[in-house]
């Protein structure tokens, strides 16, 4: 916009915040000023002059929200969306910042360029409120000016800034995207592309905002969207109904309430992030949530409590979980025997016992532990504590060149344990800065995802029996450390650039509903079980085949047979026991030889020189290669390998017992294996999503090769140091 054309600037704000007073000051008009809300229902226009420019000002009706409940809200929203002022001066009553900012947040979500005028500073100061305006500017990214509209103070600065903003933005900026909790964020991820593809009201509103309005049940927007494109709107309504029912079942609440909670949470953490100095006596008067937060998110005590809770979570999972873990193992042993006895064909028997039961069974065996872990995590999530964890981590994240909004993706990926990097990578969409987003995408795969957990549970139960919970917990922390360090490295090399300020939203605490926690737990556990029964089953069978074929050449069998015959002749005088021992050894060397000569065995052997330093033999290598398909495959492959190479083909001892009995496993190389599993290449699906979300193949290959190299180096060092 050039300086000679007329700019339109709108004045918005809560009722009674001083909009009309400011408008009259600017325009010299004599609009009615009243000390009661709702006096301005129509929009009113006027002209102001500043620095030789003419500005058209629009005085909007006062509203607390933009949800289209009242006529004022509908008018205000229409003016903002359809008349498209170049920028908006948001007049705020500085004495009640939190309530007034609720409207500001909504305008920011609409992508409207804002200038904040903190009006009634005279009253705020008299009340002893200390507002850090610079901090407010930093956190919101908006220009903020203290003002006393009644005396005309601070108004010109606001208008100048608004004009500059209008010229710069032409009425639209990047919309603010705040998190609305896992459930709604996931729905928004599904809904936003539908809005985008159907171009549903996107000429006026940001696409995520339109989706949000569906979730809020905004009649006006839903009506207009349905007129524009019924099919797309119906899809959005169906998704809304789904998540509405889900929230009702799990949290006994509805989307609108959750959205409002998170908006207020965003504001309250903005204020407590150094904008408002909260005095002790004020703190005492605030709600229970804030009182609890004074302890749980305390600068020093908070992180200690967090570590305590995490440790307790692992402790309970492992202590309690070991009981049902014994049952599932007994069950799969029994199943193994049953199948071994009842299947006639040797190839089919091997497929079912070695491939399916030993493979998938070793993954499914951990279901009880996974359920307990998900149960505890669901309690943390549903109570609102998880948002506090994010809030505390925010301070640390900035040091490492990540954004506060990176935390949710990290937690979703398994930051507390038991997540998945696939939704984690997708959740980075809430990050506005492309650099911080990329750094987050590339580092979330280091988290302790649900698929890695069985590997850790298995090996810690063998080599770290005494302090299994502690080791599990330490590896989870190590995932964070690795992610943060790699992020720092990336942000100072490949993806350098400025950090953007951020506010984390804190919803109020809620007592979790038992039914809600159970539903969340079951959903996750079922996903785990389903994956074991589909993807993992498929890969297990493939890997079983790769470990079984092409089989040993006929000459080898003949060789063994002749050795057996020879032995029978030469040992005729020996007792039965010795006889059996020798023949078992020969057969054992036959089965492990067959495994080694299989396709998978050859590949594993081929890369053995690379992994020798880390203490991995060719069997482990096969398992790790399989793990790129899905991390659970590490366990299922070891299960199959040990079952195939077993001394006694009918032996049904568990994978745990077999590894325990195998002298090639030591504390050092199992530690190396765990480190490798934590750090190495993301699984196949995650790699694909990384390509999708970053838009470039190079980041897929980066994740694959950089993480592999990092993991190999760390594992090798660990093995060397620990075995020395
Ligand atoms: P509107 O509803 O936002 O248009 O608010 P008005 O402009 O009608 O103002 C509401 C009341 O606040 C009136 O009584 C004004 O005189 C008073 N007011 C406006 N600005 C200030 C200010 O900066 N300081 C104080 N103390 N009062 C103000
Ligand atoms: Mg007014």
XYZ file of C-alpha atoms and ligand atoms in Angstrom:
753
model
C 0.000 0.000 0.000
C 1.524 3.338 -0.942
C 1.281 6.254 1.425
C -1.215 8.267 -0.609
C -3.934 5.613 -0.674
C -6.315 5.437 2.238
C -5.632 2.712 4.789
C -8.372 1.130 6.811
C -7.578 0.377 10.425
C -10.124 -1.246 12.728
C -10.345 -0.749 16.464
C -11.331 -3.908 18.308
C -11.492 -4.943 21.934
C -13.633 -6.082 24.832
C -16.650 -3.990 25.779
C -15.728 -1.115 28.032
C -12.013 -1.229 27.256
C -11.974 2.293 25.854
C -12.357 1.706 22.110
C -14.805 4.492 21.542
C -12.766 6.850 23.686
C -9.765 6.090 21.508
C -11.832 6.370 18.321
C -13.103 9.791 19.338
C -9.578 10.913 20.161
C -8.332 9.792 16.763
C -11.193 11.161 14.688
C -12.358 14.074 16.759
C -15.853 12.595 16.536
C -18.285 12.600 19.419
C -19.425 9.018 19.555
C -21.358 8.085 22.605
C -18.990 6.875 25.316
C -20.646 4.847 27.990
C -19.400 3.072 31.033
C -21.356 -0.045 30.267
C -20.807 -2.840 27.817
C -22.445 -3.226 24.435
C -22.892 0.422 23.604
C -21.422 0.069 20.117
C -23.350 -2.536 18.203
C -22.936 -1.213 14.704
C -19.548 -0.608 13.250
C -18.813 3.093 13.002
C -16.389 4.763 10.627
C -14.379 7.950 10.811
C -11.255 9.563 9.462
C -8.018 10.285 11.242
C -4.854 12.041 10.139
C -1.371 11.153 11.200
C 2.051 12.085 9.756
C 0.249 13.638 6.775
C -1.616 10.426 5.957
C -5.324 9.916 5.936
C -6.610 6.843 7.724
C -10.099 5.383 7.741
C -10.913 4.081 11.207
C -13.616 1.555 12.006
C -14.843 1.218 15.591
C -15.943 -2.366 16.069
C -18.556 -3.498 18.550
C -17.000 -4.689 21.786
C -16.766 -8.478 22.133
C -15.099 -10.947 24.454
C -14.831 -13.571 21.799
C -15.331 -14.200 18.092
C -17.431 -17.322 18.373
C -20.548 -15.779 16.766
C -22.805 -16.203 19.783
C -24.063 -12.647 19.714
C -24.814 -10.057 17.077
C -21.741 -8.086 18.184
C -19.512 -11.041 17.576
C -20.962 -11.733 14.157
C -20.558 -8.086 13.132
C -17.008 -7.882 14.470
C -15.989 -11.074 12.758
C -17.550 -10.153 9.415
C -15.790 -6.806 9.380
C -12.481 -8.480 10.202
C -12.892 -11.216 7.607
C -14.734 -9.506 4.774
C -13.833 -5.828 4.965
C -10.293 -6.814 5.697
C -8.857 -3.812 7.475
C -5.123 -3.416 6.845
C -4.482 -3.922 10.546
C -6.331 -3.875 13.846
C -5.684 -1.818 16.944
C -6.692 -4.102 19.790
C -7.653 -1.944 22.755
C -7.016 -3.875 25.932
C -7.939 -3.047 29.489
C -4.517 -3.512 31.067
C -6.110 -4.167 34.440
C -7.639 -7.457 33.235
C -5.055 -8.617 30.750
C -6.004 -12.297 30.795
C -9.653 -11.780 29.918
C -8.875 -9.160 27.282
C -6.177 -11.232 25.621
C -8.751 -13.961 24.962
C -10.063 -11.886 22.068
C -6.533 -11.035 20.907
C -5.638 -14.725 20.733
C -8.623 -15.375 18.511
C -7.707 -12.568 16.159
C -4.148 -13.893 16.044
C -5.572 -17.288 15.153
C -7.449 -15.659 12.282
C -4.159 -14.284 10.977
C -5.147 -10.654 11.506
C -2.247 -8.209 11.918
C -2.600 -6.701 15.391
C -1.210 -3.882 17.460
C -1.944 -4.145 21.178
C -2.903 -0.939 22.963
C -2.697 -1.524 26.701
C -5.265 1.000 27.751
C -6.186 2.264 31.226
C -2.573 2.078 32.313
C -3.410 4.779 34.858
C -5.744 2.382 36.658
C -3.449 -0.601 36.253
C -0.572 1.319 37.777
C -2.729 2.530 40.623
C -3.566 -1.108 41.340
C 0.138 -1.871 41.491
C 0.188 -4.133 38.435
C 3.593 -4.432 36.885
C 3.341 -5.295 33.183
C 6.506 -6.121 31.296
C 5.598 -4.777 27.862
C 8.840 -5.799 26.218
C 8.305 -9.390 27.300
C 4.729 -9.286 26.041
C 6.009 -8.102 22.654
C 8.611 -10.865 22.589
C 6.149 -13.622 23.367
C 3.286 -12.499 21.157
C 5.417 -11.103 18.352
C 3.133 -8.050 18.366
C 3.866 -4.375 18.919
C 2.422 -3.284 22.277
C 1.907 0.240 23.589
C 0.890 1.449 27.033
C -1.914 4.013 26.759
C -4.367 6.165 28.653
C -7.046 6.775 26.030
C -8.957 9.229 28.160
C -5.938 11.533 28.149
C -4.893 10.616 24.602
C -1.601 9.127 25.791
C 0.032 6.418 23.707
C -2.609 6.507 20.980
C -0.502 8.008 18.190
C 2.171 5.341 18.648
C -0.449 2.626 18.225
C -1.846 4.193 15.080
C 1.580 4.650 13.515
C 2.493 1.052 14.242
C -0.839 -0.132 12.848
C -0.275 1.810 9.623
C 3.200 0.376 9.217
C 1.824 -3.085 9.845
C -0.954 -2.576 7.285
C 1.585 -1.589 4.655
C 3.736 -4.551 5.474
C 1.066 -7.234 5.693
C -1.877 -6.009 3.585
C -4.230 -7.323 6.195
C -3.044 -10.906 6.632
C -0.221 -12.512 8.596
C 0.665 -16.044 9.585
C -2.094 -17.257 11.845
C -1.176 -18.243 15.377
C -1.536 -21.994 15.821
C -1.821 -23.136 19.386
C -2.100 -26.696 20.561
C -5.517 -27.900 21.721
C -4.322 -31.142 23.237
C -3.621 -34.436 21.539
C -7.179 -35.341 20.573
C -8.155 -32.055 18.961
C -4.719 -31.492 17.415
C -5.003 -34.837 15.699
C -8.488 -34.006 14.432
C -7.218 -30.673 13.148
C -4.413 -32.473 11.321
C -7.055 -34.538 9.528
C -9.484 -31.690 8.945
C -7.196 -28.886 7.753
C -6.224 -30.618 4.466
C -9.932 -31.168 3.698
C -10.575 -27.439 4.158
C -7.541 -26.635 2.058
C -8.409 -28.975 -0.804
C -12.024 -27.833 -0.967
C -10.910 -24.183 -0.593
C -13.617 -23.907 2.026
C -13.909 -20.177 2.938
C -10.143 -19.998 2.592
C -10.381 -16.712 0.702
C -11.384 -15.168 4.037
C -10.042 -17.421 6.770
C -6.968 -19.588 7.437
C -7.725 -23.262 6.802
C -6.898 -24.487 10.309
C -9.174 -21.780 11.681
C -12.105 -22.999 9.576
C -11.493 -26.531 10.852
C -11.359 -25.163 14.384
C -14.735 -23.462 13.877
C -16.253 -26.810 12.923
C -14.885 -28.250 16.160
C -16.306 -25.305 18.087
C -19.679 -25.934 16.456
C -19.786 -22.424 14.974
C -23.210 -22.344 13.290
C -22.460 -19.425 11.031
C -19.250 -20.853 9.585
C -20.689 -24.361 9.270
C -23.734 -23.000 7.468
C -21.663 -20.982 5.029
C -19.245 -23.826 4.458
C -22.106 -26.209 3.740
C -23.519 -23.794 1.165
C -20.119 -23.615 -0.486
C -19.253 -27.319 -0.497
C -21.604 -29.803 1.104
C -19.428 -32.846 0.588
C -16.341 -31.428 2.271
C -18.430 -29.922 5.066
C -20.082 -33.270 5.759
C -16.681 -34.870 6.095
C -15.663 -32.185 8.554
C -18.879 -32.601 10.512
C -18.309 -36.361 10.689
C -14.766 -35.855 12.018
C -16.098 -33.337 14.519
C -18.766 -35.766 15.712
C -16.152 -38.448 16.123
C -13.836 -36.411 18.306
C -16.791 -34.898 20.191
C -17.944 -38.356 21.163
C -14.398 -39.333 22.040
C -13.954 -36.325 24.333
C -17.300 -37.015 25.941
C -16.295 -40.622 26.607
C -12.785 -39.934 27.813
C -12.790 -36.552 29.509
C -16.500 -35.935 29.912
C -16.164 -32.636 28.111
C -16.732 -31.202 24.644
C -14.423 -29.618 22.042
C -15.536 -26.050 22.655
C -14.656 -26.271 26.343
C -11.282 -27.828 25.608
C -10.517 -25.134 23.050
C -11.387 -22.387 25.524
C -9.289 -24.112 28.211
C -6.261 -24.214 25.975
C -6.687 -20.608 24.867
C -6.820 -19.498 28.485
C -3.909 -21.796 29.200
C -1.941 -20.113 26.451
C -2.683 -16.715 27.954
C -1.975 -17.668 31.546
C 1.395 -19.145 30.702
C 2.186 -16.077 28.601
C 1.462 -13.899 31.611
C 3.445 -16.047 33.984
C 6.345 -16.147 31.549
C 7.500 -12.781 32.807
C 4.764 -10.476 31.491
C 2.938 -10.034 34.769
C 4.806 -9.947 38.001
C 2.739 -12.191 40.203
C 3.020 -11.304 43.847
C 2.696 -13.885 46.596
C -0.538 -12.471 47.968
C -2.034 -12.492 44.472
C -0.914 -16.066 44.034
C -2.719 -17.113 47.177
C -5.946 -15.761 45.822
C -5.736 -17.570 42.507
C -7.477 -20.815 41.680
C -6.381 -24.274 42.802
C -4.804 -25.047 39.430
C -2.433 -22.115 39.850
C -1.624 -23.104 43.412
C -0.751 -26.622 42.345
C 1.255 -25.195 39.474
C 3.244 -22.983 41.800
C 4.785 -26.224 43.047
C 4.608 -28.581 40.060
C 6.057 -26.106 37.577
C 8.396 -24.435 40.033
C 11.735 -23.599 38.463
C 13.707 -26.008 40.634
C 11.202 -28.226 42.397
C 9.165 -28.859 39.216
C 11.854 -30.734 37.261
C 12.727 -32.798 40.346
C 9.103 -33.830 40.739
C 8.977 -34.628 37.028
C 11.996 -36.908 37.295
C 10.482 -38.545 40.367
C 7.189 -39.177 38.556
C 8.944 -40.607 35.503
C 11.037 -42.899 37.624
C 8.016 -44.034 39.581
C 6.241 -44.749 36.313
C 8.993 -47.107 35.175
C 9.234 -48.640 38.588
C 5.532 -49.476 38.711
C 5.513 -50.684 35.115
C 8.343 -53.109 35.707
C 7.542 -54.247 39.227
C 3.861 -54.791 38.595
C 4.313 -55.831 34.981
C 6.689 -58.699 35.720
C 3.857 -60.757 37.151
C 1.614 -60.905 34.049
C 4.753 -60.975 31.911
C 5.448 -64.440 33.324
C 1.946 -65.558 32.314
C 2.233 -64.401 28.705
C 5.583 -66.125 28.375
C 4.158 -69.363 29.713
C 1.297 -68.995 27.277
C 3.524 -68.543 24.229
C 5.772 -71.435 25.341
C 2.713 -73.630 25.547
C 1.522 -72.441 22.121
C 4.960 -73.133 20.689
C 4.888 -76.708 22.006
C 1.349 -77.258 20.837
C 2.115 -76.133 17.295
C 5.373 -78.075 17.277
C 3.568 -81.287 18.213
C 0.556 -80.956 15.987
C 1.995 -79.768 12.660
C 3.318 -82.558 10.448
C 5.053 -80.780 7.584
C 8.534 -79.715 8.686
C 8.585 -76.475 6.677
C 5.140 -75.410 7.912
C 6.040 -76.336 11.474
C 9.147 -74.181 11.297
C 7.166 -71.311 9.793
C 4.557 -71.429 12.557
C 6.807 -72.096 15.537
C 10.015 -70.284 14.590
C 8.575 -67.584 12.356
C 5.177 -66.689 13.726
C 5.107 -67.760 17.379
C 8.706 -67.010 18.286
C 8.679 -63.808 16.237
C 5.285 -62.234 16.848
C 4.981 -63.918 20.244
C 8.099 -62.202 21.539
C 6.526 -58.865 20.607
C 3.072 -59.718 21.960
C 4.579 -61.076 25.156
C 5.177 -57.497 26.256
C 1.531 -56.463 25.967
C 0.939 -56.522 29.771
C 3.835 -54.155 30.391
C 2.767 -51.922 27.535
C -0.758 -51.737 28.934
C 0.459 -50.727 32.381
C 2.741 -48.100 30.898
C 0.006 -46.642 28.684
C -2.366 -46.624 31.637
C 0.029 -44.485 33.677
C 0.759 -42.203 30.728
C -2.963 -41.702 30.106
C -3.392 -40.569 33.700
C -0.592 -38.039 33.262
C -2.141 -36.807 30.022
C -5.765 -36.641 31.083
C -4.954 -34.852 34.322
C -3.287 -31.991 32.438
C 0.170 -32.753 33.858
C 1.644 -33.515 30.429
C 1.046 -29.901 29.400
C 3.074 -28.831 32.467
C 5.893 -31.117 31.423
C 5.867 -29.345 28.084
C 5.830 -25.989 29.825
C 8.900 -26.841 31.893
C 10.786 -28.317 28.971
C 10.154 -25.147 27.006
C 12.877 -23.304 28.934
C 15.402 -25.988 28.074
C 14.363 -26.277 24.451
C 15.287 -22.754 23.557
C 18.900 -23.365 24.538
C 19.069 -26.098 21.926
C 17.659 -24.092 19.077
C 14.272 -25.759 19.221
C 10.901 -24.123 19.738
C 8.584 -24.514 22.708
C 6.051 -26.053 20.333
C 8.586 -28.800 19.571
C 7.776 -30.436 22.875
C 4.464 -31.956 21.958
C 5.971 -33.760 18.955
C 8.731 -35.042 21.261
C 6.287 -36.304 23.853
C 4.032 -37.825 21.182
C 7.075 -39.618 19.753
C 7.813 -41.234 23.109
C 9.451 -38.538 25.212
C 7.829 -40.051 28.286
C 7.982 -43.521 26.698
C 5.602 -45.416 24.530
C 4.843 -42.965 21.732
C 5.364 -43.130 18.006
C 7.473 -40.907 15.750
C 4.962 -41.036 12.888
C 2.304 -38.834 14.532
C 5.201 -37.068 16.257
C 6.635 -35.883 12.952
C 3.172 -34.863 11.753
C 2.530 -32.912 14.939
C 5.394 -30.577 14.036
C 2.933 -28.829 11.730
C 2.051 -26.509 14.601
C 5.559 -25.035 14.396
C 5.618 -21.868 12.386
C 9.325 -21.424 11.865
C 10.430 -23.833 9.122
C 13.925 -24.227 10.612
C 12.778 -25.150 14.085
C 10.206 -27.424 12.531
C 12.819 -29.252 10.477
C 15.140 -29.592 13.472
C 12.215 -31.105 15.382
C 11.275 -33.486 12.573
C 14.832 -34.783 12.387
C 15.261 -35.321 16.130
C 11.948 -36.804 17.320
C 12.983 -40.312 16.138
C 15.503 -40.491 19.000
C 12.682 -40.798 21.530
C 11.780 -44.050 23.310
C 8.906 -45.062 21.045
C 6.594 -47.952 21.893
C 8.316 -50.233 19.408
C 11.732 -49.828 21.009
C 10.428 -50.599 24.482
C 10.331 -54.424 24.163
C 14.001 -54.452 23.147
C 14.854 -52.492 26.261
C 12.604 -54.530 28.509
C 14.139 -57.767 27.258
C 17.780 -56.839 27.661
C 17.427 -54.883 30.883
C 15.584 -57.849 32.403
C 18.591 -60.039 31.588
C 21.610 -57.844 32.237
C 20.298 -55.221 34.650
C 17.912 -57.252 36.800
C 18.717 -55.261 39.933
C 17.953 -51.798 38.589
C 15.860 -52.442 35.517
C 13.541 -49.481 36.108
C 16.454 -47.133 36.568
C 18.170 -48.247 33.359
C 14.933 -47.962 31.360
C 14.373 -44.505 32.758
C 17.973 -43.470 32.000
C 17.621 -44.545 28.387
C 14.479 -42.449 28.050
C 16.411 -39.434 29.310
C 19.249 -40.341 26.978
C 16.831 -40.163 24.054
C 16.121 -36.562 25.055
C 19.791 -35.751 25.445
C 20.580 -37.182 22.018
C 17.697 -35.283 20.414
C 18.673 -31.991 22.023
C 22.354 -32.314 21.165
C 21.647 -33.264 17.564
C 19.165 -30.385 17.337
C 21.810 -28.001 18.626
C 24.281 -29.391 16.101
C 21.809 -29.017 13.232
C 20.790 -25.529 14.276
C 24.412 -24.367 14.277
C 25.265 -26.053 10.965
C 22.740 -27.236 8.373
C 19.704 -25.307 9.585
C 20.962 -22.126 11.154
C 18.632 -19.217 11.923
C 16.837 -17.068 14.476
C 14.589 -18.558 17.132
C 10.925 -17.508 17.388
C 9.368 -16.791 20.774
C 6.664 -19.066 22.048
C 4.008 -19.446 24.688
C 2.931 -22.824 25.954
C -0.707 -23.336 26.847
C -1.645 -24.733 30.244
C -5.160 -26.147 30.536
C -6.593 -26.445 34.051
C -5.999 -29.650 36.011
C -8.734 -32.219 35.874
C -9.291 -35.356 37.850
C -8.962 -38.021 35.140
C -12.056 -40.158 34.595
C -11.296 -43.832 35.052
C -13.340 -44.681 31.957
C -11.402 -42.084 29.965
C -8.047 -43.412 31.074
C -9.133 -46.948 30.263
C -10.310 -45.958 26.784
C -7.045 -44.139 26.035
C -5.031 -47.072 27.346
C -6.972 -49.563 25.315
C -6.732 -47.509 22.104
C -2.972 -47.464 22.351
C -2.553 -51.046 23.456
C -4.839 -52.149 20.640
C -2.731 -50.251 18.123
C 0.318 -52.084 19.425
C -1.411 -55.461 19.229
C -2.828 -54.730 15.791
C 0.602 -53.792 14.497
C 2.056 -57.018 15.872
C -0.690 -58.993 14.159
C -0.322 -57.304 10.770
C 2.891 -55.474 9.896
C 5.113 -57.347 12.319
C 3.571 -60.670 11.331
C 4.256 -59.976 7.665
C 7.819 -58.900 8.257
C 8.396 -61.837 10.615
C 7.379 -64.286 7.905
C 9.597 -62.562 5.347
C 12.528 -62.620 7.719
C 11.849 -66.228 8.661
C 12.013 -67.082 4.952
C 15.220 -65.097 4.537
C 16.655 -67.015 7.483
C 15.505 -70.429 6.299
C 16.293 -70.433 2.592
C 18.125 -71.388 0.470
C 19.038 -74.043 3.061
C 22.157 -76.151 3.141
C 23.363 -77.948 0.043
C 22.634 -81.680 -0.170
C 26.349 -82.437 0.152
C 26.354 -80.862 3.598
C 23.522 -83.104 4.813
C 25.323 -86.115 3.415
C 28.437 -84.994 5.181
C 26.606 -84.742 8.500
C 24.884 -88.056 7.911
C 28.161 -89.768 7.215
C 29.686 -88.180 10.293
C 26.762 -89.481 12.326
C 27.223 -92.951 10.870
C 30.939 -92.757 11.519
C 30.300 -91.685 15.062
C 27.845 -94.500 15.619
C 30.545 -96.957 14.615
C 33.339 -95.418 16.646
C 31.400 -94.739 19.782
C 29.579 -98.010 20.018
C 31.121 -98.632 23.417
C 30.268 -95.220 24.917
C 27.324 -94.691 27.264
C 24.013 -93.441 25.836
C 24.484 -89.933 27.271
C 27.749 -89.208 25.509
C 26.291 -90.559 22.331
C 23.379 -88.189 22.488
C 25.576 -85.236 23.319
C 27.760 -85.697 20.257
C 24.876 -86.184 17.887
C 23.053 -83.153 19.310
C 26.138 -81.048 18.812
C 26.391 -82.165 15.235
C 22.731 -81.361 14.595
C 23.092 -78.036 16.317
C 26.014 -77.077 14.156
C 23.868 -78.104 11.230
C 20.997 -75.754 12.138
C 23.219 -72.814 12.965
C 25.193 -73.498 9.805
C 21.925 -73.439 7.852
C 21.034 -70.105 9.447
C 24.411 -68.680 8.595
C 24.163 -69.817 4.979
C 20.638 -68.377 4.563
C 20.090 -65.137 2.635
C 19.718 -63.157 5.843
C 22.682 -64.932 7.413
C 24.908 -64.019 4.498
C 23.901 -60.386 4.692
C 24.434 -60.337 8.453
C 27.824 -61.952 8.056
C 28.751 -59.592 5.243
C 28.405 -56.519 7.457
C 29.909 -58.182 10.517
C 33.263 -56.387 10.129
C 31.433 -53.046 10.489
C 29.580 -54.038 13.644
C 32.292 -56.120 15.299
C 33.487 -53.164 17.326
C 30.040 -52.736 18.804
C 29.971 -56.431 19.674
C 27.165 -57.389 17.275
C 27.362 -60.754 15.585
C 25.626 -61.624 12.343
C 22.376 -62.703 14.080
C 22.114 -59.326 15.789
C 22.853 -57.626 12.477
C 19.897 -59.362 10.847
C 17.659 -58.250 13.694
C 18.851 -54.666 13.395
C 18.406 -54.580 9.626
C 14.886 -55.917 10.133
C 14.364 -53.164 12.684
C 14.475 -50.544 9.941
C 11.176 -51.978 8.735
C 9.688 -51.613 12.228
C 11.532 -51.514 15.526
C 9.532 -54.377 17.045
C 11.176 -56.586 14.432
C 14.462 -56.437 16.373
C 12.849 -58.593 19.035
C 10.828 -60.817 16.729
C 13.906 -61.512 14.587
C 16.015 -62.452 17.579
C 13.150 -64.720 18.606
C 13.155 -66.422 15.211
C 16.955 -66.613 14.996
C 17.304 -68.256 18.394
C 14.423 -70.577 17.706
C 15.823 -71.651 14.319
C 19.321 -72.104 15.653
C 18.179 -73.939 18.757
C 20.020 -77.016 19.958
C 16.805 -78.899 20.365
C 14.167 -77.953 17.818
C 11.416 -78.773 20.293
C 12.951 -76.594 22.971
C 10.420 -73.998 23.999
C 12.500 -71.932 26.397
C 11.783 -68.231 26.075
C 13.922 -65.796 24.142
C 14.994 -64.345 27.463
C 16.307 -67.710 28.686
C 18.057 -68.346 25.399
C 19.860 -65.036 25.397
C 20.761 -65.532 29.034
C 22.305 -68.884 28.178
C 24.222 -67.544 25.183
C 27.776 -66.640 26.249
C 28.216 -64.263 23.300
C 25.917 -61.749 25.045
C 27.657 -59.644 27.659
C 26.682 -56.594 29.626
C 28.876 -54.511 27.306
C 27.471 -55.573 23.969
C 23.892 -55.609 25.194
C 24.386 -52.036 26.384
C 25.790 -51.260 22.926
C 22.742 -52.880 21.329
C 20.387 -50.741 23.417
C 22.238 -47.560 22.529
C 22.190 -48.551 18.887
C 18.461 -49.308 18.992
C 17.721 -45.961 20.618
C 19.667 -43.929 18.089
C 19.735 -45.667 14.740
C 17.692 -45.040 11.608
C 13.997 -44.244 12.081
C 11.712 -47.047 10.934
C 10.492 -47.168 7.352
C 7.134 -45.453 7.927
C 8.778 -42.632 9.878
C 11.290 -42.147 7.059
C 8.446 -41.798 4.563
C 6.677 -39.278 6.793
C 9.913 -37.324 7.220
C 10.146 -37.067 3.436
C 6.497 -35.974 3.235
C 6.656 -33.382 5.968
C 10.034 -31.889 5.086
C 9.236 -32.062 1.382
C 12.728 -33.234 0.508
C 14.327 -36.635 -0.096
C 17.597 -35.387 1.304
C 16.165 -35.320 4.838
C 15.014 -38.909 4.502
C 18.547 -39.948 3.561
C 20.010 -37.707 6.212
C 17.913 -39.395 8.913
C 18.823 -42.807 7.617
C 22.579 -42.353 7.314
C 23.344 -39.761 9.954
C 21.436 -41.663 12.648
C 23.001 -44.965 11.605
C 26.491 -43.523 11.796
C 25.811 -41.822 15.107
C 24.374 -45.035 16.561
C 27.277 -47.150 15.339
C 29.880 -44.773 16.732
C 28.165 -44.524 20.124
C 27.558 -48.295 20.321
C 31.150 -49.095 19.393
C 32.558 -46.729 21.983
C 30.198 -48.108 24.642
C 31.110 -51.701 23.889
C 34.828 -50.979 23.873
C 34.788 -48.959 27.072
C 32.496 -51.324 28.972
C 34.294 -54.497 27.986
C 37.680 -53.005 28.864
P -15.791 0.887 24.746
O -16.931 0.094 25.283
O -14.594 -0.024 24.524
O -16.088 1.682 23.570
O -15.303 1.819 25.930
P -15.559 3.358 26.111
O -14.682 4.116 25.213
O -17.022 3.588 26.036
O -14.995 3.563 27.581
C -15.518 2.915 28.712
C -15.194 3.680 30.004
O -13.794 3.671 30.262
C -15.549 5.145 29.903
O -16.066 5.534 31.140
C -14.247 5.858 29.647
O -14.232 7.153 30.129
C -13.309 5.009 30.431
N -11.921 5.065 29.919
C -11.506 4.993 28.629
N -10.145 5.057 28.560
C -9.693 5.176 29.834
C -8.371 5.282 30.416
O -7.328 5.250 29.741
N -8.294 5.356 31.752
C -9.401 5.353 32.523
N -9.236 5.420 33.842
N -10.655 5.237 32.018
C -10.815 5.179 30.694
Mg -17.765 1.735 22.498
